[in-house]
Coordinates of C-alpha atoms in Angstrom, one line a residue:
M74 CA 152.1 61.8 -147.3
K75 CA 154.3 59.0 -148.5
Y76 CA 158.0 59.3 -149.0
N77 CA 159.7 59.3 -152.4
E78 CA 163.3 59.7 -153.3
D79 CA 162.7 63.0 -155.0
M80 CA 162.5 64.4 -151.5
R81 CA 166.1 63.5 -150.8
P82 CA 168.6 66.2 -151.6
R83 CA 171.4 65.3 -154.0
L84 CA 173.9 68.0 -153.0
H85 CA 173.1 68.2 -149.3
F86 CA 174.5 65.1 -147.7
T87 CA 172.0 62.8 -146.0
P88 CA 172.6 59.4 -144.4
C89 CA 171.1 56.5 -146.2
A90 CA 169.0 55.9 -143.0
G91 CA 169.0 57.2 -139.5
F92 CA 169.3 60.5 -137.7
L93 CA 172.0 63.0 -138.6
N94 CA 172.7 66.2 -136.7
D95 CA 175.9 68.3 -136.0
P96 CA 178.7 68.2 -138.5
N97 CA 181.8 67.0 -136.7
G98 CA 185.4 66.0 -137.5
L99 CA 185.8 67.9 -140.8
A100 CA 189.3 67.5 -142.3
Y101 CA 191.1 67.6 -145.6
D102 CA 193.9 65.3 -146.4
E103 CA 195.9 67.1 -149.2
R104 CA 198.2 64.1 -149.5
S105 CA 195.4 62.0 -151.0
H106 CA 193.0 64.9 -151.9
T107 CA 190.4 63.4 -149.6
Y108 CA 187.7 65.1 -147.5
H109 CA 186.7 63.5 -144.3
V110 CA 183.3 64.5 -142.9
C111 CA 181.9 63.1 -139.7
F112 CA 178.6 63.8 -138.1
Q113 CA 176.6 63.0 -135.0
Y114 CA 174.5 59.9 -135.8
Q115 CA 171.7 57.8 -134.3
R116 CA 170.7 54.6 -135.9
D117 CA 167.0 55.1 -135.1
V118 CA 165.6 57.8 -137.5
N119 CA 163.5 59.2 -134.6
C120 CA 166.4 59.2 -132.1
D121 CA 167.4 56.3 -129.8
F122 CA 170.2 58.2 -128.0
Y123 CA 172.8 55.7 -129.2
I124 CA 174.9 58.6 -130.3
G125 CA 178.2 58.2 -132.1
W126 CA 180.0 59.7 -135.0
R127 CA 179.4 58.4 -138.5
H128 CA 181.9 59.0 -141.4
A129 CA 181.6 60.1 -145.0
V130 CA 184.5 60.5 -147.4
G131 CA 185.2 61.7 -150.9
D132 CA 187.4 63.7 -153.2
H133 CA 184.5 66.0 -154.0
L134 CA 182.4 67.9 -151.4
C135 CA 179.1 67.2 -153.3
A136 CA 179.8 63.5 -153.7
L137 CA 180.6 62.2 -150.2
R138 CA 180.3 58.4 -149.7
E139 CA 178.8 57.3 -146.4
Q140 CA 181.0 54.9 -144.3
D141 CA 180.6 53.1 -141.0
T142 CA 180.1 54.6 -137.6
V143 CA 183.7 55.3 -136.5
I144 CA 183.4 56.5 -132.9
E145 CA 180.9 54.5 -130.8
P146 CA 179.5 55.3 -127.4
N147 CA 181.9 54.0 -124.7
P148 CA 181.3 52.8 -121.1
Y149 CA 181.4 56.4 -119.8
G150 CA 178.7 57.8 -122.1
V151 CA 177.5 58.7 -125.6
I152 CA 179.5 60.7 -128.0
F153 CA 178.6 64.4 -128.6
S154 CA 180.1 66.9 -131.0
G155 CA 183.7 67.7 -131.6
S156 CA 186.3 68.2 -134.4
S157 CA 189.2 66.6 -136.2
V158 CA 192.6 67.8 -137.3
R159 CA 195.3 66.2 -139.4
D160 CA 198.5 65.7 -137.4
E161 CA 200.8 66.2 -140.3
K162 CA 204.0 66.5 -138.2
N163 CA 203.1 63.8 -135.7
A164 CA 203.1 66.2 -132.8
S165 CA 201.1 63.6 -130.9
G166 CA 203.6 60.8 -131.4
L167 CA 200.7 58.4 -132.2
F168 CA 201.7 57.7 -135.8
C169 CA 204.6 55.7 -137.2
K170 CA 204.4 56.7 -140.9
E171 CA 202.8 59.1 -143.3
G172 CA 199.1 58.6 -143.7
A173 CA 195.8 60.3 -143.0
N174 CA 196.9 60.8 -139.4
L175 CA 193.6 62.2 -138.1
L176 CA 192.9 63.1 -134.5
S177 CA 189.3 63.5 -133.5
F178 CA 188.2 65.3 -130.3
Y179 CA 184.8 64.9 -128.9
T180 CA 182.6 65.1 -125.8
V181 CA 181.7 62.0 -123.8
H182 CA 178.3 62.7 -122.1
D183 CA 176.8 60.6 -119.4
L184 CA 173.0 60.5 -120.1
E185 CA 172.2 60.0 -116.4
T186 CA 174.4 62.4 -114.5
K187 CA 175.0 64.8 -117.4
H188 CA 178.7 64.7 -116.6
E189 CA 180.9 65.6 -119.6
Y190 CA 184.6 65.5 -120.5
Q191 CA 186.7 65.7 -123.7
A192 CA 188.2 62.6 -125.2
M193 CA 190.2 61.8 -128.4
S194 CA 190.4 59.0 -131.0
Y195 CA 193.0 58.7 -133.7
S196 CA 193.1 57.2 -137.2
A197 CA 196.2 56.4 -139.2
D198 CA 194.3 55.4 -142.4
G199 CA 191.2 57.6 -142.3
V200 CA 189.1 54.4 -142.2
S201 CA 189.1 53.2 -138.6
W202 CA 189.5 55.1 -135.3
T203 CA 191.1 54.0 -132.0
P204 CA 190.1 55.6 -128.7
Y205 CA 193.1 57.2 -127.1
R206 CA 193.7 55.5 -123.7
G207 CA 190.5 53.6 -124.1
G208 CA 188.3 56.7 -124.1
A209 CA 189.7 58.3 -121.0
P210 CA 189.7 62.1 -120.8
V211 CA 192.3 64.3 -122.5
I212 CA 190.6 67.1 -120.6
D213 CA 188.8 65.9 -117.5
N214 CA 186.0 67.7 -115.7
E215 CA 186.7 66.5 -112.2
N216 CA 183.8 67.3 -109.8
D217 CA 182.1 69.0 -112.7
R218 CA 184.4 72.0 -112.2
Y219 CA 183.5 73.2 -115.7
G220 CA 179.8 72.6 -115.3
V221 CA 177.1 69.9 -115.5
N222 CA 175.9 69.4 -119.1
A223 CA 177.8 72.5 -120.0
F224 CA 181.3 71.4 -121.1
R225 CA 181.1 70.1 -124.7
D226 CA 181.7 70.4 -128.4
P227 CA 185.5 70.9 -128.6
K228 CA 186.9 72.6 -131.7
V229 CA 190.7 72.3 -132.2
V230 CA 192.6 74.7 -134.5
R231 CA 196.3 75.3 -135.0
C232 CA 197.3 78.6 -133.5
D233 CA 201.0 78.8 -134.6
E234 CA 203.7 76.4 -135.7
D235 CA 204.0 74.8 -132.2
T236 CA 200.6 75.4 -130.5
W237 CA 197.1 74.1 -130.9
L238 CA 194.0 75.7 -129.3
M239 CA 190.8 74.0 -128.3
I240 CA 187.6 76.0 -127.7
V241 CA 185.0 74.2 -125.6
G242 CA 181.4 75.4 -125.1
G243 CA 178.0 74.1 -124.0
G244 CA 178.2 76.8 -121.3
V245 CA 181.0 79.3 -120.8
L246 CA 183.4 79.3 -123.7
R247 CA 186.9 78.3 -122.6
L248 CA 190.2 78.1 -124.3
F249 CA 192.8 75.3 -123.8
A250 CA 196.2 74.9 -125.4
S251 CA 198.5 72.0 -126.3
R252 CA 201.8 71.4 -128.1
D253 CA 201.4 67.6 -128.5
L254 CA 197.5 67.4 -128.9
R255 CA 197.4 64.9 -125.9
H256 CA 198.1 67.2 -122.9
W257 CA 195.9 70.3 -122.6
E258 CA 196.2 73.2 -120.3
F259 CA 193.4 75.7 -119.4
Q260 CA 194.1 79.2 -120.8
S261 CA 191.1 81.5 -120.3
E262 CA 187.4 82.1 -120.4
I263 CA 186.1 84.3 -123.2
E264 CA 184.6 87.6 -122.2
N265 CA 181.1 88.4 -123.4
T266 CA 180.4 91.2 -125.9
D267 CA 177.2 93.0 -126.8
A268 CA 175.1 92.1 -129.8
E269 CA 175.4 94.4 -132.8
D270 CA 172.4 93.0 -134.6
A271 CA 168.9 93.0 -132.9
E272 CA 168.0 89.4 -133.9
I273 CA 171.0 88.1 -132.0
T274 CA 169.4 88.9 -128.7
E275 CA 166.2 87.1 -129.7
K276 CA 168.1 84.0 -130.9
L277 CA 170.1 83.8 -127.7
L278 CA 167.0 84.0 -125.6
I279 CA 165.5 81.1 -127.6
L280 CA 168.8 79.1 -127.2
Q281 CA 168.7 79.7 -123.5
K282 CA 165.8 77.2 -123.2
Y283 CA 168.1 74.4 -124.5
L284 CA 171.0 75.2 -122.1
P285 CA 171.3 74.1 -118.4
D286 CA 169.5 76.2 -115.9
N287 CA 172.7 77.4 -114.3
V288 CA 174.1 78.7 -117.6
T289 CA 173.1 82.3 -118.3
H290 CA 174.3 85.1 -120.5
G291 CA 176.5 87.3 -118.4
E292 CA 180.1 88.5 -118.2
K293 CA 181.3 85.4 -120.0
M294 CA 180.3 84.3 -123.5
I295 CA 178.3 81.1 -123.9
S296 CA 177.4 79.0 -126.8
E297 CA 177.0 75.4 -128.1
C298 CA 179.1 74.2 -131.0
P299 CA 181.7 77.0 -130.9
D300 CA 184.2 77.4 -133.7
L301 CA 187.4 79.5 -133.8
F302 CA 189.4 80.1 -137.0
P303 CA 191.7 82.5 -138.7
M304 CA 190.3 84.7 -141.5
G305 CA 193.0 86.9 -143.1
N306 CA 194.8 88.7 -140.2
K307 CA 191.8 88.3 -137.8
W308 CA 190.2 85.5 -135.9
I309 CA 186.5 84.6 -136.1
L310 CA 184.7 83.2 -133.1
S311 CA 181.4 81.5 -134.1
G312 CA 178.6 80.6 -131.8
G313 CA 177.0 77.6 -133.5
G314 CA 176.6 79.6 -136.7
L315 CA 174.0 81.8 -135.0
F316 CA 176.5 84.7 -134.4
Y317 CA 180.1 85.5 -134.9
V318 CA 182.6 87.9 -133.3
V319 CA 185.7 89.3 -135.0
G320 CA 188.8 89.5 -132.9
R321 CA 192.4 88.4 -132.3
V322 CA 194.1 85.6 -130.4
E323 CA 197.0 86.7 -128.2
K324 CA 198.9 85.8 -125.1
K325 CA 198.0 87.7 -121.9
N326 CA 200.1 87.0 -118.8
G327 CA 201.4 83.9 -120.5
K328 CA 198.0 82.5 -121.4
Y329 CA 196.1 82.5 -124.7
A330 CA 193.0 84.6 -124.9
F331 CA 190.5 85.7 -127.5
I332 CA 190.1 89.5 -127.6
A333 CA 186.9 90.7 -129.2
E334 CA 187.1 93.6 -131.7
S335 CA 183.5 93.6 -132.6
G336 CA 180.2 92.8 -131.0
K337 CA 178.1 89.7 -131.8
R338 CA 177.0 89.8 -135.4
A339 CA 174.2 87.8 -137.0
F340 CA 175.5 85.1 -139.2
A341 CA 173.8 85.2 -142.6
R342 CA 171.1 87.5 -141.2
S343 CA 168.3 84.8 -141.2
T344 CA 165.5 86.3 -139.1
E345 CA 164.2 83.1 -137.6
F346 CA 165.6 80.5 -135.3
F347 CA 164.1 77.1 -134.5
A348 CA 161.1 78.3 -136.5
H349 CA 160.9 76.2 -139.6
R350 CA 162.1 72.9 -141.1
G351 CA 165.6 72.8 -142.4
E352 CA 166.9 75.8 -140.3
P353 CA 170.7 75.8 -140.3
Y354 CA 172.6 75.4 -137.0
A355 CA 175.8 74.0 -135.5
M356 CA 178.2 75.4 -138.1
Q357 CA 181.7 73.9 -138.2
T358 CA 184.5 75.0 -140.5
F359 CA 187.7 73.5 -141.9
S360 CA 190.3 74.4 -144.5
D361 CA 191.7 73.1 -147.8
G362 CA 193.2 76.5 -148.5
R363 CA 189.7 77.9 -148.5
R364 CA 187.7 78.4 -145.3
L365 CA 184.8 75.9 -145.8
A366 CA 181.8 75.2 -143.6
F367 CA 179.0 72.8 -143.2
F368 CA 175.8 73.4 -141.1
W369 CA 173.3 70.9 -139.8
H370 CA 169.8 71.4 -141.3
M371 CA 167.4 70.5 -138.5
D372 CA 164.7 68.1 -139.5
T373 CA 162.4 65.6 -137.8
T374 CA 159.9 64.9 -140.6
A375 CA 160.4 61.1 -140.5
R376 CA 157.8 61.2 -137.8
E377 CA 155.3 62.7 -140.3
I378 CA 156.2 61.3 -143.7
E379 CA 155.4 57.7 -144.2
N380 CA 158.5 55.5 -144.8
K381 CA 161.0 58.4 -144.8
P382 CA 164.2 56.6 -143.8
W383 CA 166.4 59.6 -142.8
N384 CA 166.2 62.8 -140.7
G385 CA 168.6 65.7 -140.9
A386 CA 171.0 66.8 -143.6
L387 CA 174.2 68.8 -144.0
S388 CA 174.1 72.1 -145.7
L389 CA 175.6 72.7 -149.1
P390 CA 179.4 73.0 -148.8
L391 CA 179.9 76.8 -148.2
Q392 CA 182.9 79.0 -148.6
L393 CA 183.3 81.8 -146.0
R394 CA 184.7 85.2 -146.9
M395 CA 184.8 88.6 -145.3
Q396 CA 183.1 91.3 -147.4
G397 CA 182.5 94.8 -146.3
G398 CA 183.3 93.8 -142.7
R399 CA 180.7 91.0 -142.7
L400 CA 181.2 87.3 -142.8
C401 CA 179.6 85.9 -145.9
A402 CA 178.7 82.3 -146.8
Y403 CA 178.2 81.3 -150.5
P404 CA 178.1 77.9 -152.2
A405 CA 181.6 76.5 -152.8
R406 CA 182.7 76.0 -156.4
E407 CA 181.9 72.3 -156.2
V408 CA 178.2 73.3 -156.1
D409 CA 178.6 75.4 -159.3
R410 CA 180.0 72.4 -161.1
Q411 CA 176.9 70.3 -160.5
F412 CA 174.8 72.5 -162.8
E413 CA 175.9 72.0 -166.3
K414 CA 172.8 72.4 -168.5
I415 CA 171.6 76.0 -169.1
V416 CA 167.8 76.1 -169.3
F417 CA 167.4 79.9 -169.6
C418 CA 169.9 82.7 -170.0
A419 CA 169.2 86.4 -170.7
A420 CA 171.0 89.6 -170.1
R421 CA 167.7 91.4 -169.6
V422 CA 164.1 90.3 -169.1
S423 CA 161.4 92.9 -169.4
E424 CA 158.2 90.9 -169.3
N425 CA 156.7 88.1 -167.3
T426 CA 158.4 85.0 -168.4
S427 CA 158.4 81.2 -167.8
L428 CA 162.0 80.2 -167.4
S429 CA 161.6 76.4 -167.5
P430 CA 159.7 74.5 -170.2
E431 CA 159.5 71.5 -167.9
P432 CA 159.4 71.0 -164.1
L433 CA 162.8 70.8 -162.4
L434 CA 164.0 68.9 -159.3
L435 CA 167.6 70.2 -159.1
F436 CA 168.3 73.7 -160.3
D437 CA 170.3 76.9 -159.7
L438 CA 168.9 80.3 -160.5
T439 CA 170.6 83.7 -160.4
I440 CA 168.9 87.0 -161.0
Q441 CA 169.2 90.7 -160.4
G442 CA 166.7 93.5 -160.5
E443 CA 166.7 97.1 -159.4
K444 CA 162.9 97.1 -159.1
D445 CA 160.5 94.7 -157.4
Y446 CA 160.2 91.3 -158.9
T447 CA 158.9 87.8 -157.9
V448 CA 160.2 84.4 -158.6
F449 CA 157.6 81.6 -158.5
L450 CA 158.5 78.0 -158.0
E451 CA 155.2 76.1 -158.7
N452 CA 153.5 72.9 -159.6
E453 CA 149.9 71.6 -159.1
R454 CA 150.4 71.0 -155.4
S455 CA 152.9 73.7 -154.3
I456 CA 153.8 77.3 -154.7
I457 CA 157.0 79.0 -153.4
R458 CA 157.1 82.7 -153.8
L459 CA 160.3 84.7 -153.6
F460 CA 159.5 88.4 -153.6
A461 CA 162.5 90.8 -154.1
C462 CA 161.9 94.3 -153.0
P463 CA 165.0 96.4 -153.6
R464 CA 163.2 99.6 -152.6
E465 CA 162.6 98.2 -149.1
G466 CA 165.9 96.3 -149.1
Y467 CA 164.4 92.9 -148.3
L468 CA 163.8 89.6 -149.9
Y469 CA 160.6 87.8 -148.7
I470 CA 160.4 84.0 -148.8
D471 CA 156.7 83.0 -148.8
L472 CA 156.3 79.3 -148.1
T473 CA 152.6 79.6 -146.9
R474 CA 151.4 77.6 -150.0
A475 CA 154.5 75.4 -150.3
E476 CA 153.0 72.2 -148.8
E477 CA 149.7 70.9 -147.5
F478 CA 151.0 69.2 -144.3
Y479 CA 152.9 72.0 -142.6
E480 CA 152.2 75.6 -141.9
H481 CA 155.2 77.6 -143.1
T482 CA 155.5 81.3 -142.5
V483 CA 156.9 84.2 -144.6
G484 CA 160.6 84.7 -143.9
K485 CA 162.7 87.7 -144.9
I486 CA 166.4 88.6 -145.3
P487 CA 168.1 91.8 -146.3
L488 CA 168.5 91.9 -150.1
G489 CA 171.2 94.4 -150.7
K490 CA 171.2 97.4 -153.0
R491 CA 171.7 95.5 -156.3
G492 CA 168.6 93.3 -155.8
K493 CA 170.5 90.1 -156.5
M494 CA 169.6 86.7 -155.4
R495 CA 170.7 83.1 -156.0
V496 CA 168.3 80.2 -155.5
V497 CA 169.4 76.6 -155.2
K498 CA 166.6 74.0 -155.1
D499 CA 167.8 70.5 -154.3
G500 CA 165.0 68.0 -153.6
C501 CA 163.3 69.2 -150.3
A502 CA 166.1 71.7 -149.7
L503 CA 165.6 75.4 -150.6
D504 CA 168.6 77.7 -150.2
V505 CA 168.2 81.5 -151.0
F506 CA 171.3 83.7 -151.0
A507 CA 171.3 87.5 -151.2
D508 CA 173.9 90.2 -151.4
G509 CA 176.7 87.9 -152.3
G510 CA 176.2 85.6 -149.4
K511 CA 175.9 88.2 -146.6
N512 CA 172.4 86.9 -146.1
W513 CA 171.1 83.3 -146.5
Y514 CA 167.7 81.6 -145.9
S515 CA 167.3 77.9 -145.9
A516 CA 164.3 75.7 -145.4
F517 CA 163.0 72.2 -146.2
V518 CA 159.7 71.8 -148.2
F519 CA 158.1 68.5 -148.6
S520 CA 155.4 67.8 -151.2
E521 CA 154.2 64.8 -153.1
N522 CA 155.5 66.5 -156.2
M523 CA 159.0 67.9 -155.7
R524 CA 159.5 69.2 -159.3
Y525 CA 158.8 72.8 -160.0
F526 CA 158.3 75.1 -163.0
V527 CA 160.2 78.4 -162.6
R528 CA 158.5 81.7 -163.5
L529 CA 159.6 85.3 -163.3
A530 CA 157.0 88.0 -162.8
S531 CA 156.3 91.6 -161.7
E532 CA 153.1 93.6 -161.0
G533 CA 154.6 96.6 -162.7
A534 CA 157.3 96.9 -165.4
L535 CA 159.8 94.1 -165.1
H536 CA 163.5 95.1 -165.1
A537 CA 165.4 91.9 -164.4
K538 CA 168.9 91.3 -165.7
N539 CA 171.6 88.6 -165.7
V540 CA 169.0 85.9 -165.4
R541 CA 170.4 82.4 -165.6
L542 CA 168.7 79.1 -164.8
K543 CA 170.7 75.9 -164.8
T544 CA 169.9 72.3 -164.0
G545 CA 171.9 69.4 -162.8
R546 CA 171.9 65.7 -163.3
V547 CA 169.4 63.9 -161.0

C-alpha cells in the first residue's frame, strides 16, 4: 500500500516526518494565550534512538504548529519523558522578567548502562530551552538507589502556594517536593491498591513485560508515565492512562504522601492493550482552567506503508471530568468547533438511512438509540461496523473488514443505558466515545481510500434519535 495524505489526521497532531511517542511538557501560557506541547521525538521514522523533545505551539489545540527539537540528547544519555510547568512567580529564580518562563523536567537515560536521573531545562521565551547546570541532575540516582531503568517520567504539579510535587515512575512510584523547583527532597513511595476493574489486572501483566525484571507489582505501586493532578477536592493518580486512583495528598510525619481512596480503575474502559494500531497510552494532563489531556497513539505503520513519513500521533485534545464517580474523557470544545457543516440532522430515525450523500474524510457523528442499531462506515475497499447493543450494555467495534493489510479484531466497550455514542473519524484515526466519555475506543485504520459513506441500519425496527452528522474542512 502506498501512502497518501488522506491517511494523515487533521485534528490528531502528527509530526511532519519522524517518530512521535509520549506527550511531554504540556503547558498553557495565559499571558499570551499559547499552548506549548512537547513530545518524545526521533528523527528516523522507524526509530534511531536519537531521542529528544520536539515542540509544537499554538493558540488552538487543534491547530498546533510544529517547531524545532528543543531538548536534545546530552553527553549523559538520551531524553525520555517528563513534563513542564510555568514558573509564573519565578520561584526558581531563573527568570529576570515576565515571559513564558517554562521549566521542563525530564529523564536522562544512558542507553548502555540504563542509568537514569531527572534533569531540567528552562525557557524564558517558549522558543528555545537551556539545560540547567548543563544537564546535570536535579534529582540524582547515585548508585542506582532508585533502580536501574526504573526511575523516569517525572510529572511536576503545584501542590499549594509554596510547594511543588514531582511524581516519578518507571518502577515504584515516588513523590518528591520542592519550593524552588531546583532542589528536590524525597517524600514517600506510593502504596499499592487493588484493581477494581478486571481488565486492569490483565493490562498490568502485559505492561510487566516492558518493565525491568526486578520491578514487580507488590506492596508499592508501579507505572510508567505517571500523572498526579487535582480534580475538584480530590487528587487523581494516573498510571500511563491505563488506570487511575482517586485519593488525596497530605502530609504524614512531615512528608507528602498520596493516600488512595479507591482501587485502580480502568481509564476509559477500553478492553484491549497493545492489541491494535492507534491504541492510546502515556496520558499526560495540564490545565488552562480545564483539566486537559493528550495521549500517544501507538503506531509503527511506516514500516509497512510505502513512503509514509511519520509514525505516531497525539490523541484528540480531551477534557477530563468526574461523572458518577468515574473519570471521563471527552473531546475538548476545540474539537467541536472544527465541524461546521451539518450533513444530516434528525430528532428521530425509524428506518435504515444513508446519512451522507458523498464519502467523508473528516466527520463527527452523534447518535442515541434504546434498541440495537448499527453504524456502517464504508467504501469499496473498507467496512467499519459499530454495533450498539443497549440490551447487553455494550458497543462492538468491528474492524475485521476495515483494511486488507492488517488483521484487526472486534473490540467492545460498555455503552451505557442511553445507548449513546459519538464517532470522530479523522483520516486514519477512529475515536468512538460512549456513555458521555466514560468509555473510549481508539484505533488507526489505513486503506487506499480513506473517505467513507455513513449509513445507519438495524435488523429490526430502528429507533434512533438525536442523530447528527457534521463534517469539517479538510
